[in-house]
Amino acid sequence: MDFQVILSILDATLRLSTPLLLACLAGLYSERAGVFDIGLEGKMLAAAFAAAAVAAVYGSMWLGLLAGMAVSLGTTLLQGVAAITLRGNQLIAAVAINMLAAGLTTFLGQTWFGQGGRTPALGPNGRFAPIELPFVAELSGIPILGPLYAEVISGHYLLVYIAFIMVPVTWFVLFRTRFGLRLRAVGENPKAVDTAGISVNRMRYQAIIITGLLAGIAGAYFSIAQGSGFGNNMTAGKGYIALAALIFAKWKPVPAMFTCLLFGFLDALQIRLQSARLPLIGEVPVQAIQALPYILTVILLAGFIGKAVGPKAGGVPYVKER
Amino acid sequence: MSARTPLPRWADIVLLPLLNLALAFLVSGLVVLMVGENPLHAVQVIIYGAFGYGDGFGYTLYYATNFIFTGLAFAVAAHAGLFNIGGDGQAYVAGLGAIVIALALDQTHWLLAMPAAMIGAALVGGFWAFIPGYLQAKRGSHVVITTIMFNFIAAALMVYMINRVLKPATTMAPESATLAVGGRVPQLRQFFSFFGYSPVNLSIVVALLALVFVYVLVWHTKLGYALRTLGQNPSASRYAGMSNSRLIMIAMTISGALAGMVAINEVMGVQNRLVLDFVAGSGFVGIAVALMGRNHPVGILFAALLFGALYQGGQELQFVIPGVTREMIVVIQALVILFTGAMEGLFRPALERTFMLFSPEQKARAVSVSTAESES
């Protein structure tokens, strides 16, 4: 592999890990607050559809992004009502949300646009364009670093940079603010938070609102940045990979970024490698690389490489004692 | 606080699910109304399509066969307190066990091939659920996450197996060799011409037997008692001297084996070969079916028929009303899961109050309970 190939794989890595990272951070807020979220996939799918539909009709990517975030927030709140207020099973609520999104997006897409579930292709204003970072020309003279900056770091969609900025922001919010401390406490020991006079359910709603907004950006990324319009089942299981990444990163923001980069890299490699032969191993089936994030997660969860222990109160609706 | 008395049994297992179901249909109707179609007309089309003529009814039964298996799979695990959402993947890999044996015994008789392939499918499907069970029991990894991951691993594995291993050199399409003689399960239409061209086959008899099997297993065996104890209270089962980890693994294996029976219906009864994605989401429908049927075989039978009817009627729907595609069925299914599964508590408080108003005996009891509470 020459340098140019490596650059293009790294470039693709950033592009592919962005939605994973956004969804992973979204899940981080929810799960840290004690609400298990296997519904990231559904939220992203709903957001991707809403963003593409609005961007196509009104010709504005900003309206599209807003619509995506709003719809994702709506689905999250529906899930919240079931899982927090009504104290229903968080997993069942999320399974329902995933199915609802899968069914409704295709159904509405077909009835509204009549293109087999696809939304119309977006014009230049309906879609995010790559951003050229400053100093590309000035740095191009430097060997290795110059092309690295020009090819890998620069020239991505705005949402890519937002995703990576969200990593330190999330770290700061969760570990350096009062809000973050309370949010984490609600996930570990809700009774203690309740005793301190803070409403557990209110904290959990605040957490999932952030989850909804971030998952909305992740979904919009699929249809109005990376792609140009919505296609059936566009998120293709990325919500579950994000969930895997979240567990793999042991519910921490910075490791989450590296895990998403790793999974994005595997994805980029898999596209590039389409049954290439590797030295020593021979031919690696593409499917093996596709399954790798899932296999790694299973192995990690089983405690064979480190131990992933989630928030203690995760998955349990809070019942105030009488 | 207001005193709460538990609902009478019939209200708990019949009225409440029906109310939640009605709400799910109401919301679905609103969605249909929103896209400018008449929901009542849609209901008419669905009912006629699912029950109105032989072919349609046959298809309803064929879909219901799959849903009975996956519903039972979910229910058995649920009784042991396990949330197995890997039914889809377990049914999918079970296709390997079914096709390998069916192909090997293709030149014999179905009376030999079918039971043998059932064992094969049960073993492979059971194994695919055993691993998450083992990891939950021995390593403490959450069975929900592991089964989700195993669904994806199954999908990748099957694409590889079908394309690289099972596909004969002569075919282009990603599918295994075709079953010709003994590997084909007899179709009901061979006995009753009523069913027309529908693919309902002898697997439905297996499904009905499976319902009885699960009923006996869960409520009339020592193992079933142990599984329910584990599901109700894991510490109680441990103190009673049961091995929780063993029970978890057994429950998951049985669950996976039941899901694996979908492969018999699809591979040997309908497709006559192993094709990509033959499960088509049946595993997830099974969750809805089990939730609606309250994890009881009788409930599961009716819920599976309902969903079978919805699937078949939904197919019909998109021909008659072009504005309503069959994805509407997925929406209904999701709403059923949402309202009967996750929002189960929506009507309960109101219903409890209503019952208290109308039953003087319960009212008296409630008053005595609440006075006892206020005194203490």
XYZ file of C-alpha atoms in Angstrom:
698
model
C 0.000 0.000 0.000
C 1.394 3.359 -0.905
C 0.985 6.570 1.028
C -1.924 7.788 -1.090
C -3.957 4.650 -0.336
C -3.318 4.999 3.392
C -4.435 8.622 3.223
C -7.665 7.740 1.482
C -8.413 4.952 3.970
C -7.835 7.347 6.880
C -10.025 9.926 5.175
C -12.802 7.354 4.815
C -12.265 6.312 8.442
C -13.145 9.795 9.674
C -16.176 9.944 7.401
C -17.469 6.539 8.466
C -16.815 6.903 12.175
C -18.658 10.228 12.481
C -22.226 8.851 12.692
C -20.970 6.089 15.001
C -19.355 8.666 17.263
C -22.428 10.909 17.394
C -24.707 7.961 18.131
C -22.250 6.561 20.653
C -22.100 9.865 22.551
C -25.893 10.042 22.349
C -26.144 6.624 23.960
C -23.521 7.644 26.522
C -25.772 10.326 28.049
C -28.774 8.020 28.193
C -27.013 4.972 29.577
C -24.967 6.973 32.075
C -28.305 8.202 33.427
C -29.538 4.633 33.801
C -31.680 4.322 30.683
C -30.469 1.506 28.438
C -30.808 2.522 24.848
C -30.901 -0.116 22.153
C -33.109 2.290 20.198
C -30.294 4.414 18.738
C -30.790 2.723 15.385
C -34.449 3.722 15.196
C -33.795 7.310 16.225
C -31.084 7.714 13.606
C -33.256 6.155 10.926
C -36.190 8.417 11.760
C -33.902 11.454 11.818
C -32.256 10.511 8.517
C -35.660 10.314 6.867
C -36.990 13.532 8.378
C -33.820 15.431 7.489
C -33.849 14.253 3.884
C -37.580 14.819 3.447
C -37.495 18.372 4.806
C -34.264 19.233 3.015
C -35.749 17.978 -0.250
C -39.035 19.841 0.111
C -37.676 23.143 1.442
C -34.252 22.964 -0.183
C -32.423 23.809 3.027
C -29.929 21.613 4.815
C -30.351 23.613 8.029
C -34.076 23.013 8.122
C -33.313 19.382 7.333
C -30.903 19.114 10.230
C -33.418 20.753 12.566
C -36.180 18.416 11.398
C -33.931 15.413 11.933
C -33.098 16.522 15.456
C -36.738 17.294 16.224
C -38.005 13.924 15.022
C -35.269 12.065 16.849
C -36.136 14.032 19.981
C -39.800 13.141 19.550
C -39.104 9.419 19.247
C -36.761 9.605 22.226
C -39.416 11.283 24.346
C -41.975 8.662 23.326
C -39.530 6.013 24.434
C -38.949 8.048 27.588
C -42.638 8.200 28.465
C -42.808 4.412 28.182
C -39.550 3.660 29.950
C -39.334 6.443 32.546
C -42.813 7.723 33.365
C -44.777 4.514 32.836
C -41.839 2.431 34.114
C -42.173 0.004 31.238
C -39.389 -2.258 30.075
C -36.663 -0.044 28.566
C -35.563 -2.760 26.145
C -39.043 -3.465 24.820
C -39.687 0.261 24.387
C -36.505 0.546 22.339
C -37.298 -2.504 20.203
C -40.671 -0.913 19.435
C -39.018 2.389 18.509
C -36.609 0.632 16.138
C -39.444 -1.165 14.381
C -41.626 1.911 14.269
C -38.847 3.864 12.596
C -38.120 1.088 10.108
C -41.791 0.791 9.149
C -42.810 4.450 9.187
C -39.841 5.792 7.220
C -40.412 3.389 4.334
C -44.184 3.742 4.489
C -44.248 7.534 4.584
C -41.420 7.751 2.064
C -43.398 5.662 -0.390
C -46.706 7.463 0.127
C -45.211 10.963 0.077
C -42.571 10.668 -2.625
C -43.561 7.489 -4.472
C -40.003 6.433 -5.226
C -39.964 3.074 -3.469
C -39.203 4.671 -0.109
C -36.443 6.955 -1.342
C -36.610 10.711 -0.920
C -35.864 12.925 -3.934
C -32.196 13.713 -4.579
C -31.048 16.884 -2.855
C -29.905 20.083 -4.548
C -26.701 21.897 -3.553
C -28.485 23.832 -0.775
C -30.121 20.762 0.639
C -26.913 19.022 1.468
C -23.845 19.809 3.559
C -20.741 20.497 1.497
C -17.197 19.560 2.529
C -15.372 22.335 4.357
C -11.869 23.304 3.331
C -9.911 24.141 6.483
C -7.540 27.165 6.340
C -3.817 26.869 5.621
C -4.123 23.821 3.347
C -2.077 25.518 0.635
C 0.512 26.885 3.085
C 1.101 23.488 4.715
C 1.157 21.492 1.503
C 4.927 21.900 1.231
C 5.612 19.922 4.410
C 6.189 16.227 3.684
C 3.751 13.703 5.207
C 2.062 16.242 7.513
C 1.046 18.470 4.616
C -0.885 15.848 2.644
C -2.184 14.350 5.904
C -3.700 17.701 6.827
C -5.067 18.320 3.336
C -6.471 14.855 2.698
C -7.462 13.524 6.103
C -8.106 16.426 8.471
C -9.455 19.005 6.027
C -12.294 18.648 3.548
C -15.003 17.039 5.689
C -18.613 18.000 6.346
C -19.335 20.389 9.204
C -21.056 17.560 11.115
C -17.790 15.590 11.201
C -16.077 18.397 13.076
C -19.089 18.831 15.346
C -18.914 15.133 16.241
C -15.282 15.336 17.267
C -15.764 18.602 19.173
C -18.557 16.885 21.092
C -16.037 14.450 22.602
C -14.244 16.941 24.897
C -17.540 18.758 25.448
C -19.179 15.541 26.632
C -16.218 14.743 28.833
C -16.413 18.195 30.399
C -20.182 18.066 30.889
C -20.156 14.610 32.440
C -17.074 14.840 34.615
C -16.619 18.531 35.412
C -20.094 19.948 35.938
C -22.715 19.556 38.620
C -25.203 18.434 35.966
C -22.819 15.674 34.870
C -22.227 14.480 38.413
C -25.957 14.246 39.030
C -26.513 12.530 35.692
C -23.923 9.872 36.484
C -25.286 9.483 40.012
C -28.754 8.824 38.627
C -27.304 5.955 36.643
C -25.367 4.507 39.547
C -27.505 5.139 42.592
C -30.792 6.910 41.902
C -31.928 6.601 45.502
C -29.028 8.741 46.683
C -29.944 11.415 44.142
C -33.570 11.232 45.189
C -32.582 11.621 48.839
C -30.636 14.747 47.909
C -33.911 16.240 46.698
C -33.283 15.941 42.973
C -35.927 14.350 40.786
C -34.577 11.152 39.263
C -37.051 11.141 36.402
C -36.355 14.783 35.590
C -32.616 14.058 35.398
C -33.274 11.069 33.175
C -35.470 13.104 30.842
C -32.766 15.762 30.598
C -30.240 13.076 29.712
C -32.372 11.481 27.008
C -33.167 14.891 25.499
C -29.441 15.273 24.818
C -29.458 11.688 23.502
C -32.298 12.507 21.126
C -30.622 15.639 19.769
C -27.258 13.940 19.184
C -28.843 10.870 17.584
C -30.753 13.317 15.370
C -27.518 14.883 14.122
C -26.131 11.381 13.532
C -29.172 10.425 11.487
C -29.129 13.644 9.470
C -25.478 12.975 8.665
C -26.468 9.833 6.754
C -29.007 11.478 4.479
C -27.967 15.099 4.028
C -24.164 14.991 4.371
C -22.720 11.587 3.538
C -25.601 10.704 1.235
C -27.859 12.827 -0.881
C -31.333 11.727 0.125
C -32.828 8.926 2.170
C -32.878 5.256 1.174
C -34.597 2.315 2.830
C -32.947 1.188 6.046
C -30.203 3.719 5.426
C -28.545 3.380 8.831
C -28.037 -0.375 8.208
C -27.333 -1.437 11.774
C -24.935 1.434 12.564
C -26.958 2.181 15.699
C -26.093 -1.261 17.013
C -22.428 -0.814 16.143
C -22.522 2.474 18.072
C -24.003 0.562 20.990
C -21.204 -1.970 20.686
C -18.681 0.871 20.625
C -20.243 2.370 23.745
C -19.803 -0.892 25.645
C -16.353 -1.387 24.187
C -15.395 2.089 25.427
C -16.772 1.227 28.859
C -19.174 4.192 28.761
C -16.389 6.828 28.588
C -16.263 9.656 25.994
C -12.606 9.633 24.938
C -12.316 5.836 24.617
C -15.650 6.043 22.750
C -13.968 8.256 20.161
C -11.098 5.829 19.678
C -13.438 2.838 19.484
C -15.577 4.565 16.871
C -12.444 5.431 14.919
C -11.389 1.772 15.112
C -14.799 0.526 13.937
C -14.850 3.205 11.225
C -11.382 2.095 10.155
C -12.527 -1.544 9.957
C -15.428 -0.396 7.804
C -13.157 1.631 5.513
C -10.721 -1.261 5.277
C -13.514 -3.673 4.470
C -14.683 -1.520 1.559
C -11.126 -1.208 0.300
C -10.137 -4.831 0.852
C -13.034 -6.602 -0.900
C -11.519 -10.065 -0.479
C -7.906 -8.992 -0.846
C -5.222 -11.433 0.211
C -3.315 -10.626 3.354
C 0.130 -12.050 4.043
C 0.146 -15.066 6.412
C -3.643 -15.260 6.835
C -4.515 -15.760 3.189
C -7.844 -14.566 1.874
C -9.974 -12.872 4.512
C -13.693 -12.985 3.753
C -15.278 -9.528 3.813
C -17.951 -10.906 6.114
C -15.339 -11.671 8.767
C -14.278 -8.022 8.835
C -17.910 -6.915 8.839
C -18.628 -9.100 11.848
C -15.462 -8.051 13.696
C -16.961 -5.140 15.725
C -19.733 -7.428 16.966
C -17.355 -10.272 17.785
C -14.996 -7.904 19.609
C -17.910 -6.577 21.674
C -19.036 -10.074 22.643
C -15.496 -10.989 23.687
C -15.118 -7.788 25.686
C -18.494 -8.196 27.375
C -17.537 -11.714 28.357
C -14.570 -10.235 30.171
C -11.894 -12.001 28.163
C -10.147 -8.704 27.410
C -10.839 -6.378 30.297
C -14.281 -6.077 31.796
C -17.117 -3.824 30.723
C -19.345 -2.985 33.648
C -22.168 -0.625 32.841
C -23.874 1.919 35.087
C -25.258 0.005 38.055
C -28.837 1.250 37.882
C -28.996 0.840 34.105
C -32.189 -0.663 32.749
C -34.167 -0.315 35.957
C -37.060 2.167 36.131
C -36.899 4.194 39.314
C -39.716 3.633 41.795
C -39.880 6.229 44.522
C -40.420 4.665 47.911
C -43.615 5.491 49.679
C -51.909 7.609 48.439
C -54.858 5.834 46.913
C -55.107 2.149 47.650
C -54.514 -0.112 44.687
C -56.094 -3.505 44.389
C -54.876 -5.938 41.777
C -57.120 -6.485 38.780
C -59.218 -9.629 38.500
C -57.368 -12.287 36.557
C -59.505 -12.146 33.433
C -59.061 -8.382 33.205
C -55.325 -8.758 33.582
C -54.839 -11.384 30.887
C -57.638 -10.546 28.451
C -59.039 -7.046 28.907
C -55.793 -5.154 29.382
C -54.020 -6.659 26.322
C -57.154 -6.069 24.245
C -57.331 -2.425 25.322
C -53.660 -1.929 24.490
C -54.158 -3.702 21.188
C -57.141 -1.497 20.385
C -55.001 1.562 21.066
C -52.281 0.235 18.750
C -54.840 -0.236 15.972
C -56.371 3.156 16.639
C -53.018 4.880 16.226
C -52.307 2.789 13.112
C -55.677 3.897 11.747
C -54.716 7.504 12.350
C -51.506 6.954 10.370
C -53.519 5.558 7.463
C -55.916 8.494 7.754
C -52.956 10.865 7.724
C -51.843 9.685 4.294
C -55.371 10.264 3.031
C -56.720 6.719 2.883
C -59.731 5.209 4.568
C -58.643 3.017 7.510
C -61.942 1.108 7.604
C -61.539 0.163 3.973
C -57.985 -0.966 4.799
C -59.288 -3.169 7.614
C -61.846 -4.676 5.233
C -59.143 -5.481 2.687
C -56.888 -7.018 5.350
C -59.659 -9.242 6.729
C -60.740 -10.411 3.287
C -57.136 -10.957 2.191
C -56.297 -12.971 5.285
C -59.442 -15.072 5.756
C -61.705 -14.485 2.780
C -60.484 -17.217 0.434
C -58.405 -20.406 0.522
C -55.113 -19.058 -0.805
C -55.216 -16.088 1.508
C -56.054 -18.181 4.539
C -53.261 -20.602 3.627
C -50.774 -17.758 3.544
C -52.060 -16.513 6.897
C -51.403 -19.962 8.380
C -47.980 -20.123 6.746
C -46.924 -16.811 8.329
C -48.525 -17.829 11.631
C -46.394 -21.011 11.647
C -43.212 -18.928 11.772
C -44.626 -16.592 14.396
C -45.715 -19.451 16.666
C -42.146 -20.773 16.679
C -40.485 -17.417 17.309
C -43.168 -16.388 19.819
C -42.639 -19.599 21.784
C -38.880 -19.095 21.577
C -39.188 -15.657 23.147
C -41.705 -16.899 25.731
C -39.621 -19.814 27.029
C -36.659 -17.513 27.642
C -38.958 -14.868 29.121
C -40.329 -17.330 31.676
C -36.772 -17.765 32.886
C -36.381 -13.986 33.074
C -34.262 -13.790 29.928
C -34.903 -11.369 27.094
C -33.874 -13.272 23.976
C -34.035 -10.887 21.050
C -31.781 -13.103 18.994
C -34.596 -15.243 17.586
C -33.947 -13.863 14.127
C -30.307 -14.909 14.117
C -31.023 -18.270 15.731
C -33.639 -19.116 13.098
C -31.273 -17.930 10.374
C -28.277 -20.105 11.310
C -30.630 -23.025 12.008
C -31.161 -22.967 8.241
C -27.677 -24.477 7.979
C -28.636 -27.489 10.078
C -31.869 -27.932 8.136
C -30.414 -27.652 4.645
C -27.368 -29.850 5.232
C -29.462 -32.745 6.520
C -32.298 -32.187 4.054
C -29.850 -32.253 1.144
C -28.131 -35.366 2.482
C -31.450 -37.194 2.879
C -33.075 -35.718 -0.207
C -33.189 -39.080 -1.946
C -35.022 -40.741 0.952
C -38.525 -40.000 2.265
C -39.747 -36.875 4.013
C -40.792 -39.031 6.967
C -37.082 -39.552 7.568
C -35.734 -36.242 6.279
C -38.114 -33.961 8.162
C -37.485 -35.238 11.718
C -33.762 -35.470 11.037
C -33.641 -31.920 9.694
C -35.686 -30.728 12.663
C -33.047 -32.148 14.966
C -30.348 -30.495 12.864
C -32.097 -27.113 12.915
C -32.800 -27.392 16.641
C -29.171 -28.228 17.385
C -27.750 -25.343 15.353
C -30.384 -22.819 16.481
C -30.034 -24.024 20.043
C -26.270 -23.699 19.883
C -26.546 -20.132 18.565
C -28.637 -19.253 21.635
C -26.586 -21.394 23.997
C -23.494 -19.195 23.537
C -25.236 -15.994 24.749
C -26.781 -18.118 27.511
C -23.381 -19.446 28.513
C -21.874 -15.960 28.437
C -24.725 -14.644 30.602
C -24.511 -17.526 33.053
C -20.770 -17.857 33.397
C -19.343 -14.490 32.380
C -22.177 -12.137 33.269
C -22.524 -10.506 29.842
C -26.005 -9.142 29.301
C -27.973 -11.563 27.139
C -29.759 -8.724 25.306
C -26.568 -7.173 24.003
C -25.010 -10.533 23.162
C -28.070 -11.736 21.240
C -28.187 -8.466 19.253
C -24.527 -8.954 18.360
C -25.218 -12.585 17.460
C -27.942 -11.516 15.040
C -25.368 -9.517 13.108
C -22.700 -12.195 13.351
C -25.291 -14.688 12.047
C -26.071 -12.442 9.095
C -22.384 -12.181 8.143
C -21.831 -15.915 8.679
C -24.792 -16.887 6.527
C -23.798 -14.608 3.637
C -20.430 -16.327 3.701
C -21.791 -19.867 4.050
C -24.387 -19.480 1.316
C -22.087 -17.748 -1.159
C -18.869 -19.634 -0.531
C -19.865 -23.046 0.765
C -23.413 -24.049 -0.091
C -23.854 -22.454 -3.502
C -23.434 -25.023 -6.285
C -20.902 -23.994 -8.923
C -23.616 -23.923 -11.565
C -25.979 -21.374 -9.988
C -25.505 -17.631 -10.070
C -28.014 -16.605 -7.398
C -26.848 -16.719 -3.766
C -28.700 -19.871 -2.724
C -28.015 -23.510 -1.927
C -28.828 -26.481 -4.149
C -32.542 -27.187 -4.519
C -34.321 -29.931 -2.611
C -36.087 -32.228 -5.020
C -37.784 -35.177 -3.311
C -37.484 -36.190 0.330
C -36.262 -32.813 1.515
C -39.624 -31.268 0.712
C -42.174 -31.162 3.488
C -45.681 -32.055 2.205
C -47.930 -29.098 1.513
C -51.409 -28.959 3.015
C -52.773 -28.217 -0.473
C -51.844 -31.778 -1.433
C -54.540 -32.922 0.982
C -56.968 -29.993 0.856
C -57.347 -28.264 -2.481
C -58.983 -25.445 -0.490
C -55.562 -23.909 0.158
C -54.947 -23.235 -3.530
C -51.344 -22.274 -4.186
C -50.495 -21.169 -0.666
C -47.309 -22.556 0.932
C -48.818 -23.690 4.251
C -47.272 -27.086 4.975
C -46.940 -29.796 7.595
C -44.692 -27.523 9.674
C -47.866 -26.002 11.071
C -48.602 -29.333 12.742
C -45.134 -29.160 14.280
C -45.951 -25.626 15.435
C -49.162 -26.796 17.120
C -47.264 -29.637 18.804
C -44.664 -27.104 19.917
C -47.421 -25.093 21.610
C -48.449 -28.175 23.594
C -44.813 -29.015 24.295
C -44.120 -25.572 25.741
C -47.318 -25.643 27.800
C -46.364 -28.982 29.354
C -42.727 -27.981 29.738
C -43.373 -24.679 31.485
C -46.288 -25.619 33.726
C -46.125 -29.370 34.207
C -42.486 -30.354 34.563
C -39.847 -29.923 37.217
C -37.653 -28.066 34.741
C -40.467 -25.650 33.899
C -41.023 -24.966 37.582
C -37.328 -24.309 38.015
C -37.281 -21.976 34.993
C -40.244 -19.986 36.295
C -38.690 -19.753 39.740
C -35.526 -18.384 38.176
C -37.588 -15.884 36.208
C -39.586 -14.735 39.225
C -36.769 -14.572 41.708
C -33.213 -15.690 40.965
C -32.193 -15.640 44.632
C -35.114 -17.896 45.540
C -34.118 -20.458 42.940
C -30.528 -20.342 44.130
C -31.506 -20.855 47.757
C -33.777 -23.707 46.688
C -30.659 -25.448 45.455
C -31.172 -24.938 41.741
C -28.232 -24.080 39.545
C -29.157 -20.734 38.013
C -26.389 -20.792 35.457
C -27.418 -24.236 34.267
C -31.050 -23.127 33.999
C -30.093 -20.020 32.000
C -28.180 -22.134 29.499
C -31.003 -24.673 29.214
C -33.655 -21.968 28.753
C -31.648 -20.231 26.041
C -30.906 -23.489 24.229
C -34.578 -24.506 24.164
C -35.466 -21.002 23.035
C -32.969 -21.127 20.182
C -34.078 -24.617 19.167
C -37.698 -23.432 18.930
C -36.666 -20.424 16.839
C -34.739 -22.856 14.647
C -37.973 -24.553 13.582
C -38.664 -21.520 11.382
C -35.957 -22.943 9.149
C -37.990 -26.146 8.605
C -41.040 -24.165 7.505
C -39.057 -21.882 5.210
C -36.277 -24.089 3.860
C -38.109 -27.406 3.476
C -41.677 -26.186 3.204
C -41.559 -23.032 1.105
C -38.279 -22.173 -0.594
C -36.957 -25.733 -1.035
C -33.479 -24.263 -0.747
C -31.504 -22.044 1.591
C -31.759 -18.418 0.513
C -30.378 -15.196 1.954
C -32.412 -13.593 4.723
C -35.178 -16.199 4.642
C -36.177 -15.339 8.211
C -37.287 -11.858 7.107
C -37.758 -10.453 10.587
C -39.892 -13.307 11.953
C -37.745 -13.324 15.061
C -38.797 -9.784 15.886
C -42.456 -10.487 15.165
C -42.084 -13.278 17.703
C -41.351 -10.669 20.388
C -44.617 -8.900 19.613
C -46.477 -12.217 19.507
C -45.137 -13.361 22.868
C -45.773 -9.999 24.531
C -49.334 -9.928 23.261
C -49.925 -13.562 24.121
C -48.601 -13.000 27.634
C -46.021 -15.760 27.071
C -48.793 -18.365 27.213
C -49.197 -20.910 24.372
C -52.895 -20.137 23.918
C -52.202 -16.425 23.768
C -49.290 -17.015 21.420
C -51.491 -19.063 19.086
C -54.024 -16.247 18.754
C -51.389 -13.538 18.526
C -49.515 -15.505 15.840
C -52.738 -15.895 13.860
C -53.390 -12.180 14.221
C -49.934 -11.289 12.942
C -50.136 -13.916 10.220
C -53.385 -12.310 9.109
C -51.802 -8.861 9.242
C -48.858 -10.008 7.129
C -51.017 -11.713 4.527
C -53.650 -8.960 4.570
C -50.874 -6.408 4.301
C -49.637 -8.023 1.084
C -53.155 -7.746 -0.289
C -53.421 -4.191 0.924
C -50.730 -2.817 -1.319
C -52.445 -4.229 -4.409
C -55.851 -2.840 -3.545
C -54.845 0.487 -2.007
C -51.604 1.581 -3.695
C -51.165 4.388 -1.150
C -50.743 1.933 1.707
C -47.662 -0.277 1.416
C -47.000 -3.386 3.436
C -44.575 -1.488 5.664
C -47.758 -0.339 7.385
C -47.765 -3.823 8.929
C -44.349 -3.202 10.472
C -45.754 0.018 11.918
C -48.736 -1.819 13.419
C -46.398 -4.458 14.795
C -44.193 -1.787 16.385
C -47.216 -0.081 17.939
C -48.429 -3.412 19.329
C -45.031 -3.965 20.958
C -45.014 -0.400 22.246
C -48.497 -0.459 23.745
C -48.772 -4.055 24.952
C -45.122 -4.403 25.928
C -43.587 -1.155 27.037
C -46.634 0.971 27.825
C -48.474 -1.847 29.509
C -48.971 0.389 32.515
C -50.875 3.002 30.528
C -54.380 1.769 31.286
C -53.684 -0.207 34.439
C -54.212 2.514 37.061
C -57.419 3.744 35.401
C -58.671 0.204 35.001
C -57.933 -0.579 38.641
C -59.892 2.451 39.767
C -62.787 1.509 37.490
C -62.922 -1.989 38.875
C -62.879 -0.649 42.412
C -65.866 1.559 41.681
C -67.916 -1.263 40.248
C -67.090 -3.975 42.726
C -68.401 -3.266 46.239
C -66.578 -6.231 47.685
C -63.260 -5.005 46.347
C -64.061 -1.489 47.406
C -64.618 -2.647 50.960
C -61.350 -4.520 50.889
C -59.538 -1.511 49.486
C -60.917 0.734 52.193
C -59.832 -1.673 54.898
C -56.383 -1.896 53.331
C -56.012 1.862 53.109
C -57.159 2.385 56.695
C -54.728 -0.283 57.820
C -52.010 1.571 55.928
C -52.851 4.924 57.400
C -52.915 3.462 60.908
C -49.510 1.863 60.595
